[in-house]
Amino acid sequence: MKLAVFCGSSSGHDPLYTQTTRELGLFMAAQGVDLVYGGGRTGLMGCIADAVLDGGGKVYGVIPEALKEKEVAHTGLTELTVVADMHQRKARMAELADAFVALPGGAGTLEEIFETWTWGQLGYHRKPCAFFNVNGFYDPLLNMIDRMTDSGFLKPEHAAMLIRTAEPEALLQGIRDYQPPRHKWG
């Protein structure tokens, strides 16, 4: 299995983010789960890549040419693909991955997980999407998703597509057990 992880190119202020990211990466490697990610070596991105590699796993990075230097591309990966832009990055990551998960991060992390979740709703793929909710990081966002559902802007079955956990075992089990709903217009 290849898991696409979207996360911060910085580490955040709380050392717990780095600690749990490293633990997740080591757990993934121990379970034979390979990493697909944005190809950087800084922040949580570099942390999870290093952890999977340290655990003996494979890591596939995809980075746009313009970010290769800014994000300081990781040079020790199993494979690093350099693409023209962010659109190609997301498309390539989606092709490579069997599932998608958001760890703590910023606007780019949210954009990436929301796009893959939307693609799933529309039937462009049938892959699970998850929020790895370290220390309640995503609680306000998950509450907003519940409000969108309660207000009639999001179907309950589409809200239920999201795996919500802070436990590595529950994350992988949720991915393995995932059953996609009919797509939005189906």
GROMACS .gro file of C-alpha atoms in nm:
model
  186
    1MET     CA    1   0.000   0.000   0.000
    2LYS     CA    2   0.113   0.355  -0.075
    3LEU     CA    3  -0.019   0.630   0.149
    4ALA     CA    4  -0.009   0.993   0.034
    5VAL     CA    5   0.058   1.220   0.330
    6PHE     CA    6  -0.009   1.593   0.314
    7CYS     CA    7   0.156   1.792   0.594
    8GLY     CA    8   0.347   2.104   0.683
    9SER     CA    9   0.681   2.201   0.537
   10SER     CA   10   0.739   2.346   0.884
   11SER     CA   11   0.720   2.157   1.213
   12GLY     CA   12   0.483   2.382   1.405
   13HIS     CA   13   0.542   2.507   1.758
   14ASP     CA   14   0.446   2.195   1.952
   15PRO     CA   15   0.711   1.918   1.951
   16LEU     CA   16   0.423   1.669   1.970
   17TYR     CA   17   0.361   1.723   1.597
   18THR     CA   18   0.711   1.607   1.510
   19GLN     CA   19   0.699   1.321   1.760
   20THR     CA   20   0.368   1.179   1.634
   21THR     CA   21   0.470   1.229   1.271
   22ARG     CA   22   0.786   1.028   1.331
   23GLU     CA   23   0.589   0.757   1.513
   24LEU     CA   24   0.342   0.737   1.224
   25GLY     CA   25   0.624   0.708   0.970
   26LEU     CA   26   0.795   0.429   1.164
   27PHE     CA   27   0.461   0.251   1.205
   28MET     CA   28   0.392   0.279   0.832
   29ALA     CA   29   0.729   0.125   0.749
   30ALA     CA   30   0.676  -0.156   1.001
   31GLN     CA   31   0.341  -0.232   0.837
   32GLY     CA   32   0.488  -0.233   0.485
   33VAL     CA   33   0.312   0.091   0.390
   34ASP     CA   34   0.511   0.314   0.155
   35LEU     CA   35   0.495   0.694   0.162
   36VAL     CA   36   0.398   0.929  -0.121
   37TYR     CA   37   0.450   1.293  -0.029
   38GLY     CA   38   0.558   1.635  -0.153
   39GLY     CA   39   0.931   1.563  -0.174
   40GLY     CA   40   1.063   1.821   0.074
   41ARG     CA   41   1.314   1.760   0.351
   42THR     CA   42   1.196   2.029   0.594
   43GLY     CA   43   0.927   2.032   0.860
   44LEU     CA   44   0.682   1.748   0.904
   45MET     CA   45   0.735   1.655   0.538
   46GLY     CA   46   1.099   1.574   0.598
   47CYS     CA   47   1.020   1.414   0.933
   48ILE     CA   48   0.777   1.158   0.793
   49ALA     CA   49   1.003   1.080   0.498
   50ASP     CA   50   1.301   1.023   0.724
   51ALA     CA   51   1.097   0.807   0.962
   52VAL     CA   52   0.966   0.581   0.684
   53LEU     CA   53   1.318   0.549   0.544
   54ASP     CA   54   1.464   0.484   0.890
   55GLY     CA   55   1.207   0.207   0.932
   56GLY     CA   56   1.310   0.044   0.605
   57GLY     CA   57   1.016   0.165   0.398
   58LYS     CA   58   1.002   0.323   0.056
   59VAL     CA   59   0.939   0.694   0.000
   60TYR     CA   60   0.819   0.850  -0.324
   61GLY     CA   61   0.846   1.228  -0.341
   62VAL     CA   62   0.683   1.454  -0.598
   63ILE     CA   63   0.799   1.816  -0.607
   64PRO     CA   64   0.743   2.102  -0.854
   65GLU     CA   65   1.052   2.248  -1.015
   66ALA     CA   66   0.985   2.590  -0.859
   67LEU     CA   67   0.973   2.440  -0.508
   68LYS     CA   68   1.270   2.208  -0.552
   69GLU     CA   69   1.507   2.467  -0.406
   70LYS     CA   70   1.259   2.652  -0.180
   71GLU     CA   71   1.141   2.337  -0.002
   72VAL     CA   72   1.490   2.194  -0.027
   73ALA     CA   73   1.412   1.868  -0.203
   74HIS     CA   74   1.495   1.554  -0.009
   75THR     CA   75   1.783   1.377  -0.183
   76GLY     CA   76   1.771   1.044   0.000
   77LEU     CA   77   1.435   0.914  -0.122
   78THR     CA   78   1.353   0.590  -0.296
   79GLU     CA   79   1.238   0.806  -0.587
   80LEU     CA   80   1.199   1.181  -0.637
   81THR     CA   81   0.992   1.303  -0.930
   82VAL     CA   82   1.025   1.667  -1.034
   83VAL     CA   83   0.717   1.803  -1.210
   84ALA     CA   84   0.631   2.135  -1.372
   85ASP     CA   85   0.375   2.268  -1.123
   86MET     CA   86   0.141   2.201  -0.830
   87HIS     CA   87  -0.131   2.062  -1.056
   88GLN     CA   88   0.105   1.796  -1.187
   89ARG     CA   89   0.229   1.729  -0.833
   90LYS     CA   90  -0.121   1.654  -0.702
   91ALA     CA   91  -0.214   1.450  -1.008
   92ARG     CA   92   0.101   1.238  -0.980
   93MET     CA   93   0.056   1.186  -0.608
   94ALA     CA   94  -0.306   1.080  -0.668
   95GLU     CA   95  -0.190   0.828  -0.931
   96LEU     CA   96   0.069   0.678  -0.697
   97ALA     CA   97  -0.137   0.665  -0.377
   98ASP     CA   98  -0.392   0.416  -0.250
   99ALA     CA   99  -0.517   0.658   0.019
  100PHE     CA  100  -0.467   1.015   0.139
  101VAL     CA  101  -0.410   1.154   0.487
  102ALA     CA  102  -0.363   1.505   0.625
  103LEU     CA  103  -0.130   1.557   0.918
  104PRO     CA  104  -0.100   1.903   1.075
  105GLY     CA  105  -0.010   2.168   0.822
  106GLY     CA  106  -0.119   2.493   0.667
  107ALA     CA  107  -0.319   2.611   0.369
  108GLY     CA  108  -0.143   2.379   0.122
  109THR     CA  109  -0.220   2.076   0.337
  110LEU     CA  110  -0.587   2.170   0.352
  111GLU     CA  111  -0.604   2.239  -0.020
  112GLU     CA  112  -0.454   1.900  -0.101
  113ILE     CA  113  -0.676   1.692   0.127
  114PHE     CA  114  -0.990   1.883   0.032
  115GLU     CA  115  -0.919   1.837  -0.338
  116THR     CA  116  -0.868   1.462  -0.304
  117TRP     CA  117  -1.181   1.435  -0.086
  118THR     CA  118  -1.380   1.630  -0.347
  119TRP     CA  119  -1.246   1.402  -0.622
  120GLY     CA  120  -1.372   1.107  -0.417
  121GLN     CA  121  -1.716   1.263  -0.379
  122LEU     CA  122  -1.735   1.316  -0.754
  123GLY     CA  123  -1.627   0.960  -0.829
  124TYR     CA  124  -1.290   1.048  -0.982
  125HIS     CA  125  -1.136   0.793  -0.746
  126ARG     CA  126  -1.255   0.549  -0.479
  127LYS     CA  127  -0.968   0.598  -0.235
  128PRO     CA  128  -1.002   0.685   0.134
  129CYS     CA  129  -0.917   1.025   0.278
  130ALA     CA  130  -0.824   1.086   0.642
  131PHE     CA  131  -0.740   1.351   0.895
  132PHE     CA  132  -0.470   1.237   1.139
  133ASN     CA  133  -0.595   1.457   1.420
  134VAL     CA  134  -0.286   1.499   1.638
  135ASN     CA  135  -0.369   1.662   1.972
  136GLY     CA  136  -0.708   1.775   1.836
  137PHE     CA  137  -0.540   1.988   1.568
  138TYR     CA  138  -0.827   1.939   1.324
  139ASP     CA  139  -1.115   1.957   1.575
  140PRO     CA  140  -1.236   2.304   1.462
  141LEU     CA  141  -1.225   2.197   1.097
  142LEU     CA  142  -1.401   1.868   1.164
  143ASN     CA  143  -1.667   2.060   1.358
  144MET     CA  144  -1.711   2.283   1.052
  145ILE     CA  145  -1.754   1.976   0.831
  146ASP     CA  146  -2.023   1.854   1.072
  147ARG     CA  147  -2.190   2.196   1.052
  148MET     CA  148  -2.183   2.185   0.671
  149THR     CA  149  -2.358   1.848   0.694
  150ASP     CA  150  -2.612   1.964   0.953
  151SER     CA  151  -2.685   2.271   0.739
  152GLY     CA  152  -2.754   2.065   0.428
  153PHE     CA  153  -2.448   2.162   0.223
  154LEU     CA  154  -2.276   1.825   0.253
  155LYS     CA  155  -2.439   1.484   0.235
  156PRO     CA  156  -2.386   1.272   0.549
  157GLU     CA  157  -2.236   0.990   0.341
  158HIS     CA  158  -1.975   1.233   0.204
  159ALA     CA  159  -1.884   1.359   0.551
  160ALA     CA  160  -1.858   0.996   0.661
  161MET     CA  161  -1.600   0.934   0.387
  162LEU     CA  162  -1.338   1.101   0.608
  163ILE     CA  163  -1.142   0.886   0.849
  164ARG     CA  164  -1.085   1.085   1.168
  165THR     CA  165  -0.826   0.951   1.411
  166ALA     CA  166  -0.503   1.023   1.595
  167GLU     CA  167  -0.399   0.658   1.627
  168PRO     CA  168  -0.177   0.493   1.363
  169GLU     CA  169  -0.349   0.154   1.402
  170ALA     CA  170  -0.696   0.305   1.362
  171LEU     CA  171  -0.578   0.504   1.060
  172LEU     CA  172  -0.455   0.197   0.872
  173GLN     CA  173  -0.756  -0.009   0.978
  174GLY     CA  174  -0.991   0.265   0.859
  175ILE     CA  175  -0.810   0.276   0.525
  176ARG     CA  176  -0.828  -0.102   0.487
  177ASP     CA  177  -1.199  -0.112   0.581
  178TYR     CA  178  -1.300   0.188   0.368
  179GLN     CA  179  -1.608   0.147   0.148
  180PRO     CA  180  -1.671   0.448  -0.076
  181PRO     CA  181  -2.025   0.578  -0.114
  182ARG     CA  182  -2.184   0.634  -0.452
  183HIS     CA  183  -2.032   0.943  -0.605
  184LYS     CA  184  -2.213   1.274  -0.563
  185TRP     CA  185  -2.408   1.266  -0.888
  186GLY     CA  186  -2.447   0.888  -0.909
   0.00000   0.00000   0.00000
